[in-house]
Short mmCIF file of C-alpha atoms in Angstrom, two decimals:
data_model
loop_
_atom_site.label_atom_id
_atom_site.label_comp_id
_atom_site.label_asym_id
_atom_site.label_seq_id
_atom_site.Cartn_x
_atom_site.Cartn_y
_atom_site.Cartn_z
CA VAL A 809 16.38 89.56 59.53
CA ASN A 810 17.91 93.00 59.97
CA VAL A 811 19.68 92.54 63.29
CA SER A 812 20.42 96.24 63.74
CA CYS A 813 16.68 96.96 63.89
CA ALA A 814 15.98 94.33 66.55
CA ARG A 815 14.55 95.57 69.83
CA THR A 816 17.28 95.72 72.48
CA VAL A 817 16.57 95.49 76.22
CA LYS A 818 19.14 96.68 78.76
CA LEU A 819 19.24 94.63 81.96
CA THR A 820 20.80 95.75 85.26
CA LEU A 821 21.61 92.91 87.62
CA GLU A 822 23.07 91.86 90.94
CA TYR A 823 24.84 88.63 91.76
CA ASP A 824 26.73 86.89 94.51
CA GLY A 825 29.66 85.53 92.49
CA THR A 826 30.88 83.09 95.16
CA ASP A 827 29.46 79.99 93.54
CA TYR A 828 30.15 80.99 89.93
CA ASN A 829 33.10 80.52 87.65
CA GLY A 830 32.68 84.16 86.62
CA TRP A 831 30.28 85.92 84.28
CA GLN A 832 31.21 84.39 80.99
CA ILE A 833 30.32 81.00 79.52
CA GLN A 834 33.55 79.08 78.87
CA LYS A 835 33.25 77.22 75.59
CA GLY A 836 33.31 73.48 76.06
CA ARG A 837 33.27 73.73 79.87
CA PRO A 838 30.28 72.90 82.04
CA ASP A 839 31.17 75.41 84.81
CA ARG A 840 28.38 77.40 86.37
CA THR A 841 28.51 80.97 85.02
CA VAL A 842 26.18 83.94 85.49
CA GLN A 843 25.74 84.32 81.75
CA GLY A 844 24.93 80.61 81.52
CA GLU A 845 22.25 80.82 84.24
CA ILE A 846 20.63 83.84 82.58
CA GLU A 847 20.59 82.15 79.17
CA LYS A 848 19.02 79.05 80.77
CA ALA A 849 16.27 81.26 82.24
CA LEU A 850 15.78 83.08 78.91
CA LYS A 851 15.34 79.77 77.13
CA GLN A 852 12.69 78.78 79.70
CA ILE A 853 10.85 82.04 79.11
CA PHE A 854 11.08 82.40 75.31
CA GLY A 855 11.24 78.74 74.35
CA LYS A 856 14.41 79.22 72.31
CA PRO A 857 18.01 80.37 72.81
CA VAL A 858 18.37 84.11 73.51
CA PRO A 859 21.97 85.25 73.98
CA VAL A 860 22.79 87.73 76.73
CA ARG A 861 25.79 90.01 76.36
CA GLY A 862 27.42 91.61 79.43
CA SER A 863 29.34 94.87 79.80
CA GLY A 864 32.40 92.73 80.36
CA ARG A 865 33.29 89.53 82.11
CA THR A 866 33.77 89.38 85.85
CA ASP A 867 36.17 86.72 87.15
CA ALA A 868 35.31 83.67 89.23
CA GLY A 869 34.17 84.78 92.70
CA VAL A 870 33.66 88.44 91.78
CA HIS A 871 30.25 89.98 92.61
CA ALA A 872 28.06 92.65 91.04
CA ARG A 873 25.48 95.11 92.32
CA GLY A 874 25.13 96.86 88.97
CA GLN A 875 26.32 94.65 86.10
CA VAL A 876 24.68 95.61 82.82
CA ALA A 877 23.80 93.27 79.97
CA HIS A 878 21.59 93.37 76.90
CA ILE A 879 19.30 90.95 75.12
CA GLN A 880 17.22 91.07 71.95
CA PRO A 881 13.99 89.46 73.12
CA PRO A 882 12.18 87.46 70.41
CA SER A 883 8.74 88.61 71.59
CA ASP A 884 6.94 91.82 72.57
CA MET A 885 6.99 90.92 76.27
CA SER A 886 7.31 94.21 78.20
CA ALA A 887 10.52 95.11 80.03
CA GLY A 888 8.72 94.79 83.40
CA GLU A 889 7.40 91.34 82.47
CA ILE A 890 10.91 90.27 81.44
CA VAL A 891 12.26 91.25 84.89
CA ARG A 892 9.57 89.26 86.68
CA ALA A 893 9.88 86.25 84.38
CA LEU A 894 13.69 86.18 84.72
CA ASN A 895 13.62 86.51 88.51
CA GLY A 896 11.09 83.70 88.63
CA ASN A 897 13.49 81.44 86.73
CA LEU A 898 16.89 82.44 88.14
CA PRO A 899 18.71 80.92 91.13
CA ARG A 900 18.70 82.95 94.37
CA ASP A 901 22.23 84.30 93.87
CA VAL A 902 21.32 86.28 90.72
CA SER A 903 18.68 89.01 90.62
CA ILE A 904 17.55 91.23 87.75
CA LEU A 905 17.17 94.74 89.19
CA SER A 906 15.64 96.39 86.14
CA ALA A 907 15.06 96.15 82.41
CA ARG A 908 14.57 99.05 79.98
CA ASP A 909 14.07 99.26 76.25
CA ALA A 910 17.36 100.71 75.01
CA ALA A 911 18.07 103.08 72.16
CA SER A 912 18.79 101.45 68.81
CA GLY A 913 22.41 100.34 68.63
CA PHE A 914 22.86 100.01 72.40
CA HIS A 915 25.49 97.39 73.27
CA ALA A 916 26.26 96.55 76.92
CA GLN A 917 29.99 96.25 76.21
CA TYR A 918 30.71 98.62 73.34
CA SER A 919 28.47 101.46 74.54
CA ALA A 920 30.03 101.50 78.04
CA VAL A 921 32.13 104.58 78.80
CA GLY A 922 33.14 103.78 82.37
CA LYS A 923 32.81 101.43 85.33
CA THR A 924 32.96 101.62 89.10
CA TYR A 925 34.19 98.78 91.28
CA ARG A 926 34.25 98.44 95.07
CA TYR A 927 36.83 96.33 96.88
CA GLN A 928 36.12 95.43 100.53
CA ILE A 929 38.81 94.47 103.03
CA LEU A 930 37.87 93.35 106.54
CA ASN A 931 40.82 94.64 108.56
CA ARG A 932 40.52 93.07 112.02
CA PRO A 933 42.10 90.08 113.76
CA SER A 934 38.97 87.85 113.74
CA PRO A 935 37.73 86.23 110.54
CA PRO A 936 34.40 87.42 109.12
CA ALA A 937 31.34 85.25 109.77
CA ILE A 938 28.60 87.48 108.35
CA ASP A 939 30.49 89.16 105.49
CA ARG A 940 32.71 86.19 104.64
CA ARG A 941 31.54 85.88 101.03
CA PHE A 942 32.13 89.57 100.22
CA VAL A 943 35.38 90.68 101.88
CA TRP A 944 39.08 89.91 101.88
CA HIS A 945 40.05 89.22 105.47
CA TYR A 946 43.33 91.02 106.08
CA PRO A 947 44.28 90.83 109.79
CA HIS A 948 47.53 92.84 109.67
CA ARG A 949 47.94 96.56 110.16
CA LEU A 950 46.96 98.93 107.33
CA ASP A 951 48.13 102.54 107.19
CA LEU A 952 45.17 104.22 105.55
CA ARG A 953 47.00 107.53 105.17
CA ALA A 954 49.76 105.88 103.12
CA MET A 955 47.16 104.02 101.02
CA ARG A 956 45.36 107.32 100.28
CA GLU A 957 48.64 108.98 99.31
CA THR A 958 49.32 106.08 96.92
CA SER A 959 45.87 106.33 95.39
CA ARG A 960 46.63 109.92 94.32
CA TYR A 961 49.53 108.67 92.15
CA LEU A 962 47.18 106.25 90.40
CA LEU A 963 44.54 108.86 89.60
CA GLY A 964 44.41 110.16 86.04
CA ARG A 965 45.54 108.81 82.69
CA HIS A 966 48.35 106.24 82.92
CA ASP A 967 49.71 103.16 81.21
CA PHE A 968 48.56 100.49 83.68
CA ALA A 969 50.59 97.63 82.12
CA SER A 970 52.18 96.93 85.54
CA PHE A 971 48.69 96.29 86.94
CA CYS A 972 47.47 94.08 84.10
CA ALA A 973 47.51 90.29 84.35
CA THR A 974 49.00 88.60 81.32
CA ASP A 975 46.27 87.35 79.03
CA PRO A 976 47.49 85.92 75.71
CA ALA A 977 44.15 86.71 74.06
CA ARG A 978 44.68 90.40 74.75
CA ALA A 979 48.44 90.71 74.09
CA GLY A 980 49.48 93.87 72.30
CA ARG A 981 46.36 95.80 73.22
CA ASP A 982 46.42 99.32 74.54
CA THR A 983 46.99 99.42 78.34
CA ILE A 984 46.29 103.11 78.89
CA ARG A 985 43.29 103.90 81.09
CA ARG A 986 42.00 106.94 82.95
CA VAL A 987 41.17 106.45 86.64
CA SER A 988 38.71 109.22 87.47
CA ALA A 989 38.10 108.39 91.15
CA LEU A 990 39.88 106.26 93.73
CA ALA A 991 38.66 106.56 97.32
CA VAL A 992 39.87 104.60 100.35
CA ARG A 993 37.42 104.74 103.26
CA LYS A 994 37.28 102.92 106.59
CA SER A 995 34.24 102.32 108.80
CA GLY A 996 34.58 99.98 111.76
CA GLY A 997 36.96 97.27 110.57
CA LEU A 998 35.78 97.54 106.97
CA VAL A 999 38.02 99.26 104.40
CA ARG A 1000 36.23 100.15 101.17
CA ILE A 1001 38.18 101.03 98.04
CA ASP A 1002 36.01 102.53 95.29
CA ILE A 1003 37.62 102.93 91.91
CA GLN A 1004 36.14 104.44 88.79
CA ALA A 1005 37.78 104.43 85.35
CA ASN A 1006 36.91 104.64 81.67
CA GLY A 1007 37.79 100.95 81.48
CA PHE A 1008 39.74 98.29 83.32
CA LEU A 1009 42.48 95.91 82.22
CA TYR A 1010 42.37 92.23 83.17
CA LYS A 1011 42.57 91.98 87.02
CA MET A 1012 43.49 95.68 87.20
CA VAL A 1013 41.38 96.48 90.29
CA ARG A 1014 42.67 93.46 92.22
CA ASN A 1015 46.26 94.31 91.26
CA ILE A 1016 45.82 97.93 92.36
CA VAL A 1017 44.29 96.73 95.66
CA GLY A 1018 47.17 94.29 96.21
CA THR A 1019 49.61 97.16 95.76
CA LEU A 1020 47.62 99.53 98.02
CA VAL A 1021 47.68 96.84 100.73
CA ALA A 1022 51.45 96.35 100.27
CA VAL A 1023 51.82 100.09 100.92
CA GLY A 1024 49.38 99.98 103.84
CA ASN A 1025 51.40 97.19 105.40
CA GLY A 1026 54.72 99.02 104.89
CA ARG A 1027 56.23 96.66 102.30
CA LEU A 1028 56.15 99.44 99.68
CA GLU A 1029 56.48 103.22 99.98
CA PRO A 1030 53.70 105.31 98.40
CA GLY A 1031 56.17 106.95 96.01
CA GLN A 1032 57.31 103.58 94.63
CA VAL A 1033 53.98 103.26 92.86
CA ARG A 1034 55.06 105.97 90.43
CA THR A 1035 58.12 103.90 89.53
CA ILE A 1036 55.98 100.77 89.18
CA LEU A 1037 53.68 102.59 86.75
CA ARG A 1038 56.69 103.75 84.73
CA GLN A 1039 58.19 100.25 84.52
CA LYS A 1040 55.12 98.85 82.72
CA ASP A 1041 55.92 95.38 84.00
CA ARG A 1042 53.40 93.26 85.89
CA LYS A 1043 56.16 91.68 87.97
CA ARG A 1044 56.86 95.05 89.65
CA ALA A 1045 53.50 95.49 91.38
CA ALA A 1046 52.33 93.46 94.38
CA GLU A 1047 50.26 90.27 94.28
CA THR A 1048 46.65 90.20 93.11
CA ALA A 1049 44.01 90.66 95.86
CA PRO A 1050 41.50 87.78 96.17
CA ALA A 1051 38.36 87.83 94.01
CA CYS A 1052 35.85 87.57 96.87
CA GLY A 1053 36.38 91.22 97.97
CA LEU A 1054 35.48 92.68 94.57
CA THR A 1055 32.07 93.95 93.43
CA LEU A 1056 31.15 95.67 90.16
CA LEU A 1057 28.98 98.56 91.33
CA LYS A 1058 28.06 100.44 88.18
CA VAL A 1059 28.54 100.66 84.44
CA ASP A 1060 28.29 104.11 82.85
CA TYR A 1061 26.83 104.85 79.41
CA LYS A 1062 26.65 108.11 77.50
CA VAL B 256 35.79 73.47 143.84
CA ASN B 257 34.45 76.89 144.70
CA VAL B 258 32.69 77.73 141.46
CA SER B 259 32.16 81.38 142.34
CA CYS B 260 35.94 81.90 142.41
CA ALA B 261 36.51 80.35 138.98
CA ARG B 262 38.06 82.55 136.34
CA THR B 263 35.39 83.83 133.94
CA VAL B 264 36.12 84.87 130.37
CA LYS B 265 33.68 87.06 128.45
CA LEU B 266 33.45 86.30 124.72
CA THR B 267 32.02 88.61 122.06
CA LEU B 268 31.04 86.86 118.86
CA GLU B 269 29.57 87.16 115.41
CA TYR B 270 27.56 84.56 113.53
CA ASP B 271 25.61 84.04 110.36
CA GLY B 272 22.57 82.27 111.81
CA THR B 273 21.21 81.03 108.47
CA ASP B 274 22.36 77.45 108.87
CA TYR B 275 21.72 77.17 112.61
CA ASN B 276 18.72 76.12 114.61
CA GLY B 277 19.38 79.12 116.86
CA TRP B 278 21.86 79.76 119.64
CA GLN B 279 20.79 77.23 122.19
CA ILE B 280 21.42 73.49 122.34
CA GLN B 281 18.06 71.72 122.29
CA LYS B 282 18.14 68.80 124.70
CA GLY B 283 17.80 65.49 122.91
CA ARG B 284 17.95 67.09 119.46
CA PRO B 285 20.88 66.83 117.08
CA ASP B 286 20.23 70.22 115.40
CA ARG B 287 23.19 72.43 114.61
CA THR B 288 23.29 75.28 117.15
CA VAL B 289 25.83 78.06 117.72
CA GLN B 290 26.26 77.06 121.37
CA GLY B 291 26.80 73.46 120.27
CA GLU B 292 29.51 74.42 117.75
CA ILE B 293 31.33 76.54 120.34
CA GLU B 294 31.19 73.77 122.93
CA LYS B 295 32.57 71.33 120.34
CA ALA B 296 35.49 73.71 119.68
CA LEU B 297 36.06 74.20 123.44
CA LYS B 298 36.24 70.45 123.93
CA GLN B 299 38.85 70.24 121.15
CA ILE B 300 40.91 72.95 122.83
CA PHE B 301 40.66 71.94 126.51
CA GLY B 302 40.21 68.20 126.10
CA LYS B 303 37.08 68.18 128.24
CA PRO B 304 33.58 69.66 128.22
CA VAL B 305 33.47 73.42 128.92
CA PRO B 306 29.97 74.90 128.92
CA VAL B 307 29.36 78.26 127.24
CA ARG B 308 26.54 80.49 128.42
CA GLY B 309 25.07 83.16 126.14
CA SER B 310 23.39 86.48 126.97
CA GLY B 311 20.19 84.89 125.74
CA ARG B 312 19.11 82.59 122.99
CA THR B 313 18.66 83.80 119.44
CA ASP B 314 16.08 81.96 117.33
CA ALA B 315 16.76 79.78 114.29
CA GLY B 316 18.03 81.94 111.43
CA VAL B 317 18.78 85.02 113.57
CA HIS B 318 22.30 86.50 113.27
CA ALA B 319 24.65 88.28 115.67
CA ARG B 320 27.40 90.85 115.30
CA GLY B 321 27.85 91.26 119.04
CA GLN B 322 26.46 88.30 120.96
CA VAL B 323 28.11 87.91 124.37
CA ALA B 324 28.80 84.64 126.18
CA HIS B 325 30.96 83.49 129.05
CA ILE B 326 33.06 80.45 129.83
CA GLN B 327 35.10 79.28 132.80
CA PRO B 328 38.25 77.96 131.09
CA PRO B 329 39.86 75.00 132.88
CA SER B 330 43.40 76.28 132.15
CA ASP B 331 45.39 79.49 132.33
CA MET B 332 45.36 79.97 128.55
CA SER B 333 45.28 83.73 127.93
CA ALA B 334 42.17 85.44 126.58
CA GLY B 335 44.00 86.21 123.31
CA GLU B 336 45.04 82.58 122.92
CA ILE B 337 41.46 81.46 123.56
CA VAL B 338 40.22 83.69 120.70
CA ARG B 339 42.78 82.28 118.28
CA ALA B 340 42.23 78.67 119.36
CA LEU B 341 38.44 79.00 119.08
CA ASN B 342 38.58 80.64 115.65
CA GLY B 343 40.90 77.88 114.51
CA ASN B 344 38.32 75.26 115.53
CA LEU B 345 35.02 76.94 114.61
CA PRO B 346 33.14 76.72 111.31
CA ARG B 347 33.34 79.75 109.00
CA ASP B 348 29.91 81.07 109.98
CA VAL B 349 30.91 81.74 113.61
CA SER B 350 33.74 84.08 114.64
CA ILE B 351 34.98 85.05 118.09
CA LEU B 352 35.62 88.82 117.97
CA SER B 353 37.23 89.16 121.39
CA ALA B 354 37.76 87.59 124.80
CA ARG B 355 38.39 89.40 128.07
CA ASP B 356 38.89 88.22 131.63
CA ALA B 357 35.71 89.37 133.32
CA ALA B 358 35.13 90.63 136.86
CA SER B 359 34.25 87.98 139.41
CA GLY B 360 30.56 87.14 139.26
CA PHE B 361 30.13 88.19 135.62
CA HIS B 362 27.34 86.26 133.92
CA ALA B 363 26.57 86.82 130.23
CA GLN B 364 22.84 86.53 130.82
CA TYR B 365 22.22 87.79 134.36
CA SER B 366 24.68 90.70 134.21
CA ALA B 367 23.17 92.08 130.98
CA VAL B 368 21.30 95.36 131.38
CA GLY B 369 20.27 95.95 127.77
CA LYS B 370 20.47 94.80 124.18
CA THR B 371 20.37 96.33 120.72
CA TYR B 372 18.96 94.53 117.69
CA ARG B 373 18.93 95.53 114.05
CA TYR B 374 16.24 94.41 111.63
CA GLN B 375 16.92 94.81 107.89
CA ILE B 376 14.19 94.98 105.24
CA LEU B 377 15.10 95.12 101.56
CA ASN B 378 12.28 97.23 100.15
CA ARG B 379 12.49 96.95 96.36
CA PRO B 380 10.73 94.89 93.69
CA SER B 381 13.69 92.58 92.88
CA PRO B 382 14.79 89.85 95.28
CA PRO B 383 18.18 90.22 97.00
CA ALA B 384 21.09 88.21 95.57
CA ILE B 385 23.96 89.60 97.66
CA ASP B 386 22.14 90.28 100.94
CA ARG B 387 19.71 87.38 100.70
CA ARG B 388 20.80 85.75 103.99
CA PHE B 389 20.47 88.94 106.05
CA VAL B 390 17.35 90.79 104.94
CA TRP B 391 13.61 90.34 104.73
CA HIS B 392 12.63 91.02 101.13
CA TYR B 393 9.50 93.15 101.25
CA PRO B 394 8.57 94.36 97.72
CA HIS B 395 5.47 96.41 98.60
CA ARG B 396 5.31 100.10 99.46
CA LEU B 397 6.42 101.22 102.92
CA ASP B 398 5.50 104.63 104.34
CA LEU B 399 8.59 105.42 106.42
CA ARG B 400 6.99 108.50 107.96
CA ALA B 401 4.09 106.43 109.34
CA MET B 402 6.52 103.78 110.62
CA ARG B 403 8.54 106.45 112.46
CA GLU B 404 5.39 107.91 113.99
CA THR B 405 4.48 104.41 115.22
CA SER B 406 7.92 103.86 116.67
CA ARG B 407 7.40 106.86 118.97
CA TYR B 408 4.39 105.14 120.59
CA LEU B 409 6.54 102.10 121.35
CA LEU B 410 9.36 104.06 122.98
CA GLY B 411 9.56 103.98 126.76
CA ARG B 412 8.26 101.64 129.43
CA HIS B 413 5.27 99.52 128.34
CA ASP B 414 3.68 96.15 128.86
CA PHE B 415 4.67 94.44 125.60
CA ALA B 416 2.41 91.37 126.09
CA SER B 417 0.82 92.04 122.67
CA PHE B 418 4.26 91.68 121.09
CA CYS B 419 5.30 88.53 122.94
CA ALA B 420 4.98 85.09 121.36
CA THR B 421 3.28 82.56 123.61
CA ASP B 422 5.88 80.41 125.29
CA PRO B 423 4.46 78.02 127.90
CA ALA B 424 7.83 77.90 129.69
CA ARG B 425 7.59 81.63 130.37
CA ALA B 426 3.87 81.97 131.11
CA GLY B 427 3.05 84.36 133.93
CA ARG B 428 6.35 86.24 133.71
CA ASP B 429 6.60 89.98 133.71
CA THR B 430 6.09 91.43 130.20
CA ILE B 431 7.06 95.03 130.98
CA ARG B 432 10.13 96.35 129.15
CA ARG B 433 11.65 99.76 128.49
CA VAL B 434 12.50 100.54 124.85
CA SER B 435 15.19 103.24 125.01
CA ALA B 436 15.76 103.72 121.27
CA LEU B 437 13.85 102.78 118.13
CA ALA B 438 15.14 104.22 114.86
CA VAL B 439 13.82 103.57 111.34
CA ARG B 440 16.31 104.56 108.62
CA LYS B 441 16.37 104.03 104.86
CA SER B 442 19.37 104.00 102.56
CA GLY B 443 18.93 102.88 98.96
CA GLY B 444 16.34 100.11 99.15
CA LEU B 445 17.48 99.01 102.60
CA VAL B 446 15.34 99.87 105.64
CA ARG B 447 17.14 99.42 108.96
CA ILE B 448 15.23 99.28 112.21
CA ASP B 449 17.47 99.56 115.29
CA ILE B 450 15.86 98.85 118.63
CA GLN B 451 17.41 99.05 122.07
CA ALA B 452 15.73 97.94 125.29
CA ASN B 453 16.55 96.78 128.79
CA GLY B 454 15.41 93.33 127.68
CA PHE B 455 13.28 91.65 125.04
CA LEU B 456 10.39 89.22 125.27
CA TYR B 457 10.25 86.12 123.07
CA LYS B 458 10.07 87.27 119.40
CA MET B 459 9.42 90.86 120.54
CA VAL B 460 11.63 92.53 117.89
CA ARG B 461 10.15 90.50 115.06
CA ASN B 462 6.62 91.21 116.30
CA ILE B 463 7.33 94.94 116.53
CA VAL B 464 8.82 94.89 113.01
CA GLY B 465 5.79 93.00 111.68
CA THR B 466 3.54 95.69 113.14
CA LEU B 467 5.70 98.56 111.85
CA VAL B 468 5.50 97.01 108.37
CA ALA B 469 1.70 96.67 108.68
CA VAL B 470 1.60 100.41 109.41
CA GLY B 471 4.07 101.15 106.58
CA ASN B 472 1.87 99.24 104.18
CA GLY B 473 -1.32 101.01 105.35
CA ARG B 474 -3.03 98.01 106.94
CA LEU B 475 -2.79 99.66 110.38
CA GLU B 476 -2.85 103.33 111.44
CA PRO B 477 0.06 104.51 113.61
CA GLY B 478 -2.31 105.38 116.49
CA GLN B 479 -3.72 101.83 116.60
CA VAL B 480 -0.44 100.67 118.09
CA ARG B 481 -1.36 102.42 121.35
CA THR B 482 -4.56 100.40 121.46
CA ILE B 483 -2.66 97.18 120.67
CA LEU B 484 -0.25 97.85 123.56
CA ARG B 485 -3.22 98.44 125.92
CA GLN B 486 -4.96 95.21 124.88
CA LYS B 487 -2.01 93.05 126.01
CA ASP B 488 -3.05 90.32 123.60
CA ARG B 489 -0.66 88.83 121.04
CA LYS B 490 -3.52 88.30 118.58
CA ARG B 491 -3.94 92.10 118.22
CA ALA B 492 -0.54 92.88 116.70
CA ALA B 493 0.53 91.95 113.16
CA GLU B 494 2.36 88.79 112.10
CA THR B 495 5.95 88.07 113.13
CA ALA B 496 8.65 89.28 110.68
CA PRO B 497 10.96 86.52 109.35
CA ALA B 498 14.07 85.57 111.34
CA CYS B 499 16.60 86.17 108.53
CA GLY B 500 16.32 89.98 108.79
CA LEU B 501 17.28 90.08 112.48
CA THR B 502 20.78 90.62 113.94
CA LEU B 503 21.76 91.00 117.60
CA LEU B 504 24.17 93.96 117.49
CA LYS B 505 25.17 94.53 121.09
CA VAL B 506 24.67 93.45 124.70
CA ASP B 507 25.14 96.10 127.39
CA TYR B 508 26.62 95.45 130.83
CA LYS B 509 27.00 97.84 133.78
#
């Protein structure tokens, strides 16, 4: 079998990550993962194991409105039929938005050239009832102007080592990324932080958000973020923001 | 005790109605209700039963971002302390947004002069994963222009008997209401129908939405809604839209 000639189908999907231990199947662990649920559904549909490969893993509790993955279906079932069959076999907290036959050589992870994440903070005294699965409840004051000033220092090409969680499996890898957009908006009590980059380090968005909130709350000055970037030391930046506020919005391909 | 002189506190609250059998305690039934959960929390706080009275009941599965209720607290605990104590004793799907000492004679139901509801329809082929608790998933085509034309016929003062579910307890009551705003907006796949009136009949919003969707789908012509209003017969309008899409946004007081 010439694998490189196999038909590849690109899937775009949405999930509520609350009840998942992240995207990726953990070898030897029975945790519920999004990848695991999709592979279970694929086995139902095709009668044999069909691996699904995502654009990257999302951590436990992180959501997606536009995660991308690919499969090599072992039948000539049309892309539209695959969407309907998958949605008929998936739990309610995962939904396949679309499927398309991809160009030869398409790979959800290696072909990706950028991603956009949204982080939502509910900034009001009362806890969220309706949005509780999708926001970080932060009841203290937030100076949006200072957070926006900080975001300007993070824009562009930097070594983001100070915003990268230690992961032994990835030690020694390049920690330079280019942040092409970073917007902090507020509507009602909801603060939305949208961040786009050519790639993200492990927990990078949640570490950036933690630092933006430390500035918003007055524990850090906006200008200190430049020093933190320069120090290339995870211990310099603020704590990681909780997973529940984070959603992968979009994966870009050439 | 001169009840009319009792201190009255107005509460504004949010709830995810998915796991509730509506706002109102059903006599002799052990169902989980929002009113019941609040009264349980009040008993914890004050050590004795304190009734809570809402602006009106919401049905099983209906949500609120701005329901209003009142209590007569049997202590001089401040309004701010009441908010914090309630939120500390309520389940995660109910949140007290604010409490204010109200003018003498304030009554959450009888002082209300209007309400605004929002109905959300997710109009796309794939089922919702993230918004699944708060939208009606309607995968078929919807002609927004025809729905907006229809909404104009419903604006103003009408007898809404054709849009009122039969409720023996309310038979013979006045069915005339004034709809002061009715907006149909679409953003992405999400259709939002906001409707404001001086009062609503039983299931009136969901019956109006069901009829708007019947027009959007081509089963009814916009002009037929005028005939349906004139017939004053519930059997003439379309089916009731599901509860999960409905949220009480706001209650107006003089």
